Amino acid sequence: MSAVFVWIETFNGAALPTSWEALGAGKLLADKLSVPLTALVFGDGATAVAQTAGQYGAQNALVCEDATLKEFRLEAYAALLTKLVQEHTPRAVLAIATGRGRELLAASAADTNSGMIAEISSMEANDDGSVTAVRPVYAGKILSDAAIDAAGTQFITLRGRAFRPNTPDASASIAVTTVAPALSEDQIATKVESFEAETGTINLTDAAIIVSGGRGMANNPKDAPAGVADAAVWKAQDGYANTLQPLADVLGGAVGASRAAVDAGYIPYAHQVGQTGKTVAPDLYIACGISGAIQHQAGMRTSKVIVAINKDKESPIFKMARYGLVGDLYQIVPALTAELKKRLGK
Amino acid sequence: MQVVVFTRSTPDTAAKVEVGANGAVSWGDAALVVNPWDEYALEEAILQAKAGGGKATVIALGGELHNDALKHSLAMGLDEAIRIEDPALDPTDSLAYATAAAAAINKIGGVNLVICGKESVDVGTDQHIYQTARKLGWTMLSYVSKILAVDYAAGTIKVERLLEQGKQVVTSKLPAVISVMKDINEPRYPSFIGIRKASKAVIPVWSLGDLGLTLPAAHTKVAAYRNLPVRDTQVEMIEGTPEEQAAKLVDRLLQEKVL
């Protein structure tokens, strides 16, 4: 059975929404190659997730709900993917380029000596079965046209939010096959000791809207309480929590930050957007008090609409923004939050 | 014990990178720096080698431009540097990179821990890191934000990993390849004495023959590099009181259908 495989990433038994984009990209490729589209779902809830994958365009699913796959561990997941690739010799394996997707596909590509192209933003299947894809290189400052030949299995990871999911069809059916794990628990050296969830935040790379704060967050007009070690840090942290977060909440978005803000200790590193942080491509990116250094631009330049709010009208961020608002973010952001609550009826 | 760390030279993070009319990538007269993610890997290699009473070796795959990164590494305090170059080795082909990297680690011998920066900004990927671990048949621990414990005698390691959904603590076995995040340490600046010493260092170059390798033909290739499409930079400045600015902006965003 030659097919296009798409790994559906799950977390706590639910599919990551971006996985449906991978099925969208997978269908383009499977249709071109006239082969079926097969979803791979591992871990808790795999059978239920496979049913939803059927609605998003997969014709078949290979599922494994073994206890060894409850949490993503590269050893266990890669061994199973490699086994399935060796057994089925699919034309391609696709996944979204999340942390897990990147390492899973790379590991299995190495195990099977297959070619891999990572983090592509668009692709074209050629008549000879080769695939040409566009991917950003040099920190997103230029693009490369990468080609992968038709010999063997093609491993491809996709940028989140770059491909459209298929329109779900509630009446679609899917043929689900249960497969055995490749490793038993005593063959897996890595053991998960603990997990501490990021509380109440929306994943930056999945977010359709991002509200980001930079060094300007320290210009909070509130007075820091007496005895605080660093007033600027307190002011900025208060600003993220009480000025930016409410705007993100009303928009259903996530909070990001510039490297300068992270390095100054204003907000944890997990929020950093840019060259040594996360690369994001939301529909709307609102940059507040961010000057827009080239390193920050590298992480957000493919955002659909960029809004810049900054005191300094000479800031480079205005050169890449669609809408520019010169002024104090601590006045504009609350006004914007209030206006949106009113207009969106929240 | 032995630690190996990989690095490469990349254009300065502030450099403007462009594709010329001849299709070549250039960054003007901007300096080459250590791949920004590797600074943390280099620092961690120094710390781990010191803590374990062993040696830290830095390796780069590719042409002479990577001597810049290797010399910076030596100046920071790495014990040895090696460059791997061969006309038949394309370091942008991740399988070739991983195969050569694994062979170099085996040639050094007795390596317990390999440390890599999270990704390489020039090639824009991290796939070669995971593939190196698979070619070695070693444990791969990615996105490490803290090494909590290493026991070389028992062959165990405990780390904290920074995942998209939160922080995970795992234990595993050595030898291992780890990729480290920016959070893990504060990279040191090279000392004046270190810079002087490094400038005189002669860096050995290993060929594929030295590694006993012949590589199969690559499945992937870069057909061309392109400049980014010109962004619609027509910025509309929205003026007025904060309330007026907010109202006008919401009008525009509703028209753009991004809300």
PDB file of N, CA and C in Angstrom, chain B residues 134-210:
ATOM      1  N   ARG B 134      20.348   9.538  16.087  1.00  0.00           N
ATOM      2  CA  ARG B 134      19.870   8.250  15.556  1.00  0.00           C
ATOM      3  C   ARG B 134      21.004   7.471  14.895  1.00  0.00           C
ATOM      4  N   LYS B 135      21.902   8.192  14.184  1.00  0.00           N
ATOM      5  CA  LYS B 135      23.022   7.506  13.531  1.00  0.00           C
ATOM      6  C   LYS B 135      23.969   6.911  14.576  1.00  0.00           C
ATOM      7  N   LEU B 136      24.049   7.563  15.739  1.00  0.00           N
ATOM      8  CA  LEU B 136      24.874   7.015  16.826  1.00  0.00           C
ATOM      9  C   LEU B 136      24.138   5.912  17.578  1.00  0.00           C
ATOM     10  N   GLY B 137      22.812   5.909  17.478  1.00  0.00           N
ATOM     11  CA  GLY B 137      22.009   4.984  18.271  1.00  0.00           C
ATOM     12  C   GLY B 137      21.948   5.400  19.734  1.00  0.00           C
ATOM     13  N   TRP B 138      22.076   6.719  20.001  1.00  0.00           N
ATOM     14  CA  TRP B 138      22.093   7.237  21.363  1.00  0.00           C
ATOM     15  C   TRP B 138      20.740   7.868  21.726  1.00  0.00           C
ATOM     16  N   THR B 139      20.598   8.123  23.016  1.00  0.00           N
ATOM     17  CA  THR B 139      19.436   8.865  23.520  1.00  0.00           C
ATOM     18  C   THR B 139      19.433  10.273  22.918  1.00  0.00           C
ATOM     19  N   MET B 140      18.262  10.769  22.546  1.00  0.00           N
ATOM     20  CA  MET B 140      18.128  12.159  22.090  1.00  0.00           C
ATOM     21  C   MET B 140      17.223  12.897  23.062  1.00  0.00           C
ATOM     22  N   LEU B 141      17.748  13.957  23.679  1.00  0.00           N
ATOM     23  CA  LEU B 141      16.930  14.794  24.555  1.00  0.00           C
ATOM     24  C   LEU B 141      16.965  16.212  23.992  1.00  0.00           C
ATOM     25  N   SER B 142      15.850  16.656  23.462  1.00  0.00           N
ATOM     26  CA  SER B 142      15.802  17.960  22.809  1.00  0.00           C
ATOM     27  C   SER B 142      15.250  19.032  23.749  1.00  0.00           C
ATOM     28  N   TYR B 143      15.444  20.298  23.359  1.00  0.00           N
ATOM     29  CA  TYR B 143      14.856  21.465  24.045  1.00  0.00           C
ATOM     30  C   TYR B 143      15.169  21.473  25.543  1.00  0.00           C
ATOM     31  N   VAL B 144      16.417  21.139  25.892  1.00  0.00           N
ATOM     32  CA  VAL B 144      16.798  21.069  27.304  1.00  0.00           C
ATOM     33  C   VAL B 144      17.013  22.483  27.848  1.00  0.00           C
ATOM     34  N   SER B 145      16.321  22.797  28.942  1.00  0.00           N
ATOM     35  CA  SER B 145      16.478  24.114  29.563  1.00  0.00           C
ATOM     36  C   SER B 145      17.304  24.031  30.844  1.00  0.00           C
ATOM     37  N   LYS B 146      17.550  22.819  31.335  1.00  0.00           N
ATOM     38  CA  LYS B 146      18.346  22.647  32.550  1.00  0.00           C
ATOM     39  C   LYS B 146      18.861  21.206  32.616  1.00  0.00           C
ATOM     40  N   ILE B 147      20.161  21.050  32.903  1.00  0.00           N
ATOM     41  CA  ILE B 147      20.658  19.701  33.202  1.00  0.00           C
ATOM     42  C   ILE B 147      20.593  19.567  34.720  1.00  0.00           C
ATOM     43  N   LEU B 148      19.733  18.685  35.200  1.00  0.00           N
ATOM     44  CA  LEU B 148      19.495  18.594  36.642  1.00  0.00           C
ATOM     45  C   LEU B 148      20.490  17.660  37.312  1.00  0.00           C
ATOM     46  N   ALA B 149      20.900  16.595  36.634  1.00  0.00           N
ATOM     47  CA  ALA B 149      21.875  15.659  37.195  1.00  0.00           C
ATOM     48  C   ALA B 149      22.491  14.839  36.076  1.00  0.00           C
ATOM     49  N   VAL B 150      23.817  14.592  36.193  1.00  0.00           N
ATOM     50  CA  VAL B 150      24.492  13.677  35.265  1.00  0.00           C
ATOM     51  C   VAL B 150      25.363  12.761  36.112  1.00  0.00           C
ATOM     52  N   ASP B 151      25.255  11.473  35.865  1.00  0.00           N
ATOM     53  CA  ASP B 151      26.094  10.511  36.590  1.00  0.00           C
ATOM     54  C   ASP B 151      26.793   9.651  35.539  1.00  0.00           C
ATOM     55  N   TYR B 152      28.067  10.003  35.273  1.00  0.00           N
ATOM     56  CA  TYR B 152      28.786   9.306  34.197  1.00  0.00           C
ATOM     57  C   TYR B 152      29.066   7.856  34.569  1.00  0.00           C
ATOM     58  N   ALA B 153      29.287   7.598  35.877  1.00  0.00           N
ATOM     59  CA  ALA B 153      29.569   6.224  36.306  1.00  0.00           C
ATOM     60  C   ALA B 153      28.344   5.345  36.097  1.00  0.00           C
ATOM     61  N   ALA B 154      27.181   5.866  36.503  1.00  0.00           N
ATOM     62  CA  ALA B 154      25.947   5.085  36.363  1.00  0.00           C
ATOM     63  C   ALA B 154      25.381   5.198  34.946  1.00  0.00           C
ATOM     64  N   GLY B 155      25.857   6.192  34.170  1.00  0.00           N
ATOM     65  CA  GLY B 155      25.364   6.384  32.805  1.00  0.00           C
ATOM     66  C   GLY B 155      23.947   6.909  32.755  1.00  0.00           C
ATOM     67  N   THR B 156      23.624   7.862  33.667  1.00  0.00           N
ATOM     68  CA  THR B 156      22.267   8.413  33.684  1.00  0.00           C
ATOM     69  C   THR B 156      22.295   9.934  33.590  1.00  0.00           C
ATOM     70  N   ILE B 157      21.214  10.505  33.107  1.00  0.00           N
ATOM     71  CA  ILE B 157      21.085  11.962  32.985  1.00  0.00           C
ATOM     72  C   ILE B 157      19.643  12.343  33.297  1.00  0.00           C
ATOM     73  N   LYS B 158      19.482  13.482  33.965  1.00  0.00           N
ATOM     74  CA  LYS B 158      18.142  13.994  34.287  1.00  0.00           C
ATOM     75  C   LYS B 158      18.092  15.443  33.833  1.00  0.00           C
ATOM     76  N   VAL B 159      17.131  15.791  33.014  1.00  0.00           N
ATOM     77  CA  VAL B 159      17.062  17.151  32.474  1.00  0.00           C
ATOM     78  C   VAL B 159      15.638  17.702  32.554  1.00  0.00           C
ATOM     79  N   GLU B 160      15.581  19.035  32.484  1.00  0.00           N
ATOM     80  CA  GLU B 160      14.291  19.714  32.308  1.00  0.00           C
ATOM     81  C   GLU B 160      14.197  20.138  30.852  1.00  0.00           C
ATOM     82  N   ARG B 161      13.051  19.876  30.217  1.00  0.00           N
ATOM     83  CA  ARG B 161      12.851  20.231  28.812  1.00  0.00           C
ATOM     84  C   ARG B 161      11.740  21.264  28.709  1.00  0.00           C
ATOM     85  N   LEU B 162      11.947  22.228  27.807  1.00  0.00           N
ATOM     86  CA  LEU B 162      10.956  23.281  27.604  1.00  0.00           C
ATOM     87  C   LEU B 162      10.110  22.908  26.383  1.00  0.00           C
ATOM     88  N   LEU B 163       8.887  22.464  26.627  1.00  0.00           N
ATOM     89  CA  LEU B 163       8.002  22.054  25.541  1.00  0.00           C
ATOM     90  C   LEU B 163       6.981  23.151  25.263  1.00  0.00           C
ATOM     91  N   GLU B 164       6.259  22.993  24.170  1.00  0.00           N
ATOM     92  CA  GLU B 164       5.281  24.018  23.814  1.00  0.00           C
ATOM     93  C   GLU B 164       4.195  24.168  24.880  1.00  0.00           C
ATOM     94  N   GLN B 165       3.875  23.062  25.564  1.00  0.00           N
ATOM     95  CA  GLN B 165       2.796  23.109  26.550  1.00  0.00           C
ATOM     96  C   GLN B 165       3.285  23.279  27.984  1.00  0.00           C
ATOM     97  N   GLY B 166       4.597  23.254  28.223  1.00  0.00           N
ATOM     98  CA  GLY B 166       5.088  23.409  29.585  1.00  0.00           C
ATOM     99  C   GLY B 166       6.458  22.781  29.781  1.00  0.00           C
ATOM    100  N   LYS B 167       6.818  22.597  31.048  1.00  0.00           N
ATOM    101  CA  LYS B 167       8.141  22.066  31.382  1.00  0.00           C
ATOM    102  C   LYS B 167       8.037  20.608  31.787  1.00  0.00           C
ATOM    103  N   GLN B 168       8.926  19.786  31.221  1.00  0.00           N
ATOM    104  CA  GLN B 168       8.919  18.356  31.494  1.00  0.00           C
ATOM    105  C   GLN B 168      10.274  17.970  32.094  1.00  0.00           C
ATOM    106  N   VAL B 169      10.249  17.125  33.111  1.00  0.00           N
ATOM    107  CA  VAL B 169      11.494  16.582  33.659  1.00  0.00           C
ATOM    108  C   VAL B 169      11.568  15.112  33.260  1.00  0.00           C
ATOM    109  N   VAL B 170      12.691  14.719  32.645  1.00  0.00           N
ATOM    110  CA  VAL B 170      12.863  13.316  32.257  1.00  0.00           C
ATOM    111  C   VAL B 170      14.217  12.796  32.733  1.00  0.00           C
ATOM    112  N   THR B 171      14.274  11.486  32.938  1.00  0.00           N
ATOM    113  CA  THR B 171      15.550  10.821  33.157  1.00  0.00           C
ATOM    114  C   THR B 171      15.793   9.920  31.958  1.00  0.00           C
ATOM    115  N   SER B 172      17.078   9.704  31.637  1.00  0.00           N
ATOM    116  CA  SER B 172      17.397   8.790  30.546  1.00  0.00           C
ATOM    117  C   SER B 172      18.815   8.280  30.728  1.00  0.00           C
ATOM    118  N   LYS B 173      19.270   7.573  29.704  1.00  0.00           N
ATOM    119  CA  LYS B 173      20.606   6.983  29.848  1.00  0.00           C
ATOM    120  C   LYS B 173      21.617   7.659  28.924  1.00  0.00           C
ATOM    121  N   LEU B 174      22.872   7.584  29.353  1.00  0.00           N
ATOM    122  CA  LEU B 174      23.993   8.087  28.549  1.00  0.00           C
ATOM    123  C   LEU B 174      24.557   6.922  27.733  1.00  0.00           C
ATOM    124  N   PRO B 175      25.281   7.162  26.657  1.00  0.00           N
ATOM    125  CA  PRO B 175      25.566   8.470  26.084  1.00  0.00           C
ATOM    126  C   PRO B 175      24.318   9.075  25.443  1.00  0.00           C
ATOM    127  N   ALA B 176      24.316  10.413  25.383  1.00  0.00           N
ATOM    128  CA  ALA B 176      23.146  11.102  24.858  1.00  0.00           C
ATOM    129  C   ALA B 176      23.557  12.314  24.031  1.00  0.00           C
ATOM    130  N   VAL B 177      22.682  12.680  23.104  1.00  0.00           N
ATOM    131  CA  VAL B 177      22.791  13.945  22.377  1.00  0.00           C
ATOM    132  C   VAL B 177      21.711  14.846  22.974  1.00  0.00           C
ATOM    133  N   ILE B 178      22.083  16.059  23.392  1.00  0.00           N
ATOM    134  CA  ILE B 178      21.057  16.981  23.883  1.00  0.00           C
ATOM    135  C   ILE B 178      21.100  18.268  23.062  1.00  0.00           C
ATOM    136  N   SER B 179      19.947  18.870  22.856  1.00  0.00           N
ATOM    137  CA  SER B 179      19.922  20.211  22.265  1.00  0.00           C
ATOM    138  C   SER B 179      19.441  21.157  23.346  1.00  0.00           C
ATOM    139  N   VAL B 180      20.106  22.306  23.455  1.00  0.00           N
ATOM    140  CA  VAL B 180      19.834  23.196  24.583  1.00  0.00           C
ATOM    141  C   VAL B 180      19.176  24.499  24.146  1.00  0.00           C
ATOM    142  N   MET B 181      18.361  25.025  25.045  1.00  0.00           N
ATOM    143  CA  MET B 181      17.622  26.259  24.813  1.00  0.00           C
ATOM    144  C   MET B 181      18.411  27.439  25.353  1.00  0.00           C
ATOM    145  N   LYS B 182      17.943  28.602  24.991  1.00  0.00           N
ATOM    146  CA  LYS B 182      18.575  29.834  25.421  1.00  0.00           C
ATOM    147  C   LYS B 182      18.576  29.994  26.941  1.00  0.00           C
ATOM    148  N   ASP B 183      17.576  29.423  27.600  1.00  0.00           N
ATOM    149  CA  ASP B 183      17.408  29.601  29.038  1.00  0.00           C
ATOM    150  C   ASP B 183      18.488  28.932  29.887  1.00  0.00           C
ATOM    151  N   ILE B 184      19.288  28.046  29.300  1.00  0.00           N
ATOM    152  CA  ILE B 184      20.082  27.125  30.113  1.00  0.00           C
ATOM    153  C   ILE B 184      21.245  27.770  30.865  1.00  0.00           C
ATOM    154  N   ASN B 185      21.816  28.836  30.322  1.00  0.00           N
ATOM    155  CA  ASN B 185      22.984  29.459  30.976  1.00  0.00           C
ATOM    156  C   ASN B 185      23.212  30.864  30.420  1.00  0.00           C
ATOM    157  N   GLU B 186      24.242  31.520  30.941  1.00  0.00           N
ATOM    158  CA  GLU B 186      24.660  32.839  30.447  1.00  0.00           C
ATOM    159  C   GLU B 186      26.008  32.640  29.767  1.00  0.00           C
ATOM    160  N   PRO B 187      26.057  32.612  28.433  1.00  0.00           N
ATOM    161  CA  PRO B 187      27.348  32.363  27.781  1.00  0.00           C
ATOM    162  C   PRO B 187      28.381  33.417  28.162  1.00  0.00           C
ATOM    163  N   ARG B 188      29.611  32.974  28.392  1.00  0.00           N
ATOM    164  CA  ARG B 188      30.687  33.901  28.755  1.00  0.00           C
ATOM    165  C   ARG B 188      31.226  34.582  27.494  1.00  0.00           C
ATOM    166  N   TYR B 189      31.882  35.720  27.693  1.00  0.00           N
ATOM    167  CA  TYR B 189      32.614  36.349  26.598  1.00  0.00           C
ATOM    168  C   TYR B 189      34.018  35.769  26.595  1.00  0.00           C
ATOM    169  N   PRO B 190      34.621  35.599  25.420  1.00  0.00           N
ATOM    170  CA  PRO B 190      36.001  35.112  25.392  1.00  0.00           C
ATOM    171  C   PRO B 190      36.902  36.095  26.125  1.00  0.00           C
ATOM    172  N   SER B 191      37.889  35.569  26.831  1.00  0.00           N
ATOM    173  CA  SER B 191      38.841  36.438  27.533  1.00  0.00           C
ATOM    174  C   SER B 191      39.898  36.910  26.543  1.00  0.00           C
ATOM    175  N   PHE B 192      40.618  37.956  26.927  1.00  0.00           N
ATOM    176  CA  PHE B 192      41.675  38.480  26.066  1.00  0.00           C
ATOM    177  C   PHE B 192      42.744  37.409  25.811  1.00  0.00           C
ATOM    178  N   ILE B 193      43.117  36.711  26.894  1.00  0.00           N
ATOM    179  CA  ILE B 193      44.131  35.645  26.763  1.00  0.00           C
ATOM    180  C   ILE B 193      43.586  34.525  25.869  1.00  0.00           C
ATOM    181  N   GLY B 194      42.314  34.206  26.070  1.00  0.00           N
ATOM    182  CA  GLY B 194      41.674  33.167  25.257  1.00  0.00           C
ATOM    183  C   GLY B 194      41.694  33.513  23.783  1.00  0.00           C
ATOM    184  N   ILE B 195      41.408  34.759  23.457  1.00  0.00           N
ATOM    185  CA  ILE B 195      41.389  35.195  22.058  1.00  0.00           C
ATOM    186  C   ILE B 195      42.789  35.076  21.449  1.00  0.00           C
ATOM    187  N   ARG B 196      43.804  35.484  22.249  1.00  0.00           N
ATOM    188  CA  ARG B 196      45.186  35.402  21.743  1.00  0.00           C
ATOM    189  C   ARG B 196      45.604  33.963  21.480  1.00  0.00           C
ATOM    190  N   LYS B 197      45.227  33.098  22.416  1.00  0.00           N
ATOM    191  CA  LYS B 197      45.575  31.682  22.284  1.00  0.00           C
ATOM    192  C   LYS B 197      44.873  31.070  21.060  1.00  0.00           C
ATOM    193  N   ALA B 198      43.596  31.396  20.928  1.00  0.00           N
ATOM    194  CA  ALA B 198      42.800  30.818  19.840  1.00  0.00           C
ATOM    195  C   ALA B 198      43.301  31.282  18.480  1.00  0.00           C
ATOM    196  N   SER B 199      43.778  32.547  18.422  1.00  0.00           N
ATOM    197  CA  SER B 199      44.202  33.086  17.129  1.00  0.00           C
ATOM    198  C   SER B 199      45.408  32.312  16.591  1.00  0.00           C
ATOM    199  N   LYS B 200      46.175  31.718  17.504  1.00  0.00           N
ATOM    200  CA  LYS B 200      47.362  30.964  17.073  1.00  0.00           C
ATOM    201  C   LYS B 200      47.061  29.487  16.819  1.00  0.00           C
ATOM    202  N   ALA B 201      45.879  29.050  17.246  1.00  0.00           N
ATOM    203  CA  ALA B 201      45.569  27.612  17.154  1.00  0.00           C
ATOM    204  C   ALA B 201      45.487  27.157  15.702  1.00  0.00           C
ATOM    205  N   VAL B 202      46.043  25.980  15.440  1.00  0.00           N
ATOM    206  CA  VAL B 202      45.899  25.361  14.114  1.00  0.00           C
ATOM    207  C   VAL B 202      44.816  24.300  14.258  1.00  0.00           C
ATOM    208  N   ILE B 203      43.754  24.448  13.478  1.00  0.00           N
ATOM    209  CA  ILE B 203      42.613  23.550  13.642  1.00  0.00           C
ATOM    210  C   ILE B 203      42.719  22.385  12.667  1.00  0.00           C
ATOM    211  N   PRO B 204      42.781  21.161  13.180  1.00  0.00           N
ATOM    212  CA  PRO B 204      42.884  20.012  12.272  1.00  0.00           C
ATOM    213  C   PRO B 204      41.617  19.854  11.421  1.00  0.00           C
ATOM    214  N   VAL B 205      41.819  19.420  10.174  1.00  0.00           N
ATOM    215  CA  VAL B 205      40.693  19.192   9.270  1.00  0.00           C
ATOM    216  C   VAL B 205      40.619  17.707   8.954  1.00  0.00           C
ATOM    217  N   TRP B 206      39.469  17.126   9.190  1.00  0.00           N
ATOM    218  CA  TRP B 206      39.259  15.707   8.876  1.00  0.00           C
ATOM    219  C   TRP B 206      38.453  15.590   7.588  1.00  0.00           C
ATOM    220  N   SER B 207      38.869  14.669   6.728  1.00  0.00           N
ATOM    221  CA  SER B 207      38.118  14.403   5.494  1.00  0.00           C
ATOM    222  C   SER B 207      37.207  13.200   5.721  1.00  0.00           C
ATOM    223  N   LEU B 208      36.358  12.918   4.753  1.00  0.00           N
ATOM    224  CA  LEU B 208      35.512  11.722   4.858  1.00  0.00           C
ATOM    225  C   LEU B 208      36.386  10.472   4.925  1.00  0.00           C
ATOM    226  N   GLY B 209      37.517  10.508   4.210  1.00  0.00           N
ATOM    227  CA  GLY B 209      38.460   9.390   4.250  1.00  0.00           C
ATOM    228  C   GLY B 209      38.993   9.158   5.664  1.00  0.00           C
ATOM    229  N   ASP B 210      39.309  10.277   6.366  1.00  0.00           N
ATOM    230  CA  ASP B 210      39.766  10.162   7.756  1.00  0.00           C
ATOM    231  C   ASP B 210      38.706   9.497   8.631  1.00  0.00           C
TER     232      ASP B 210
END
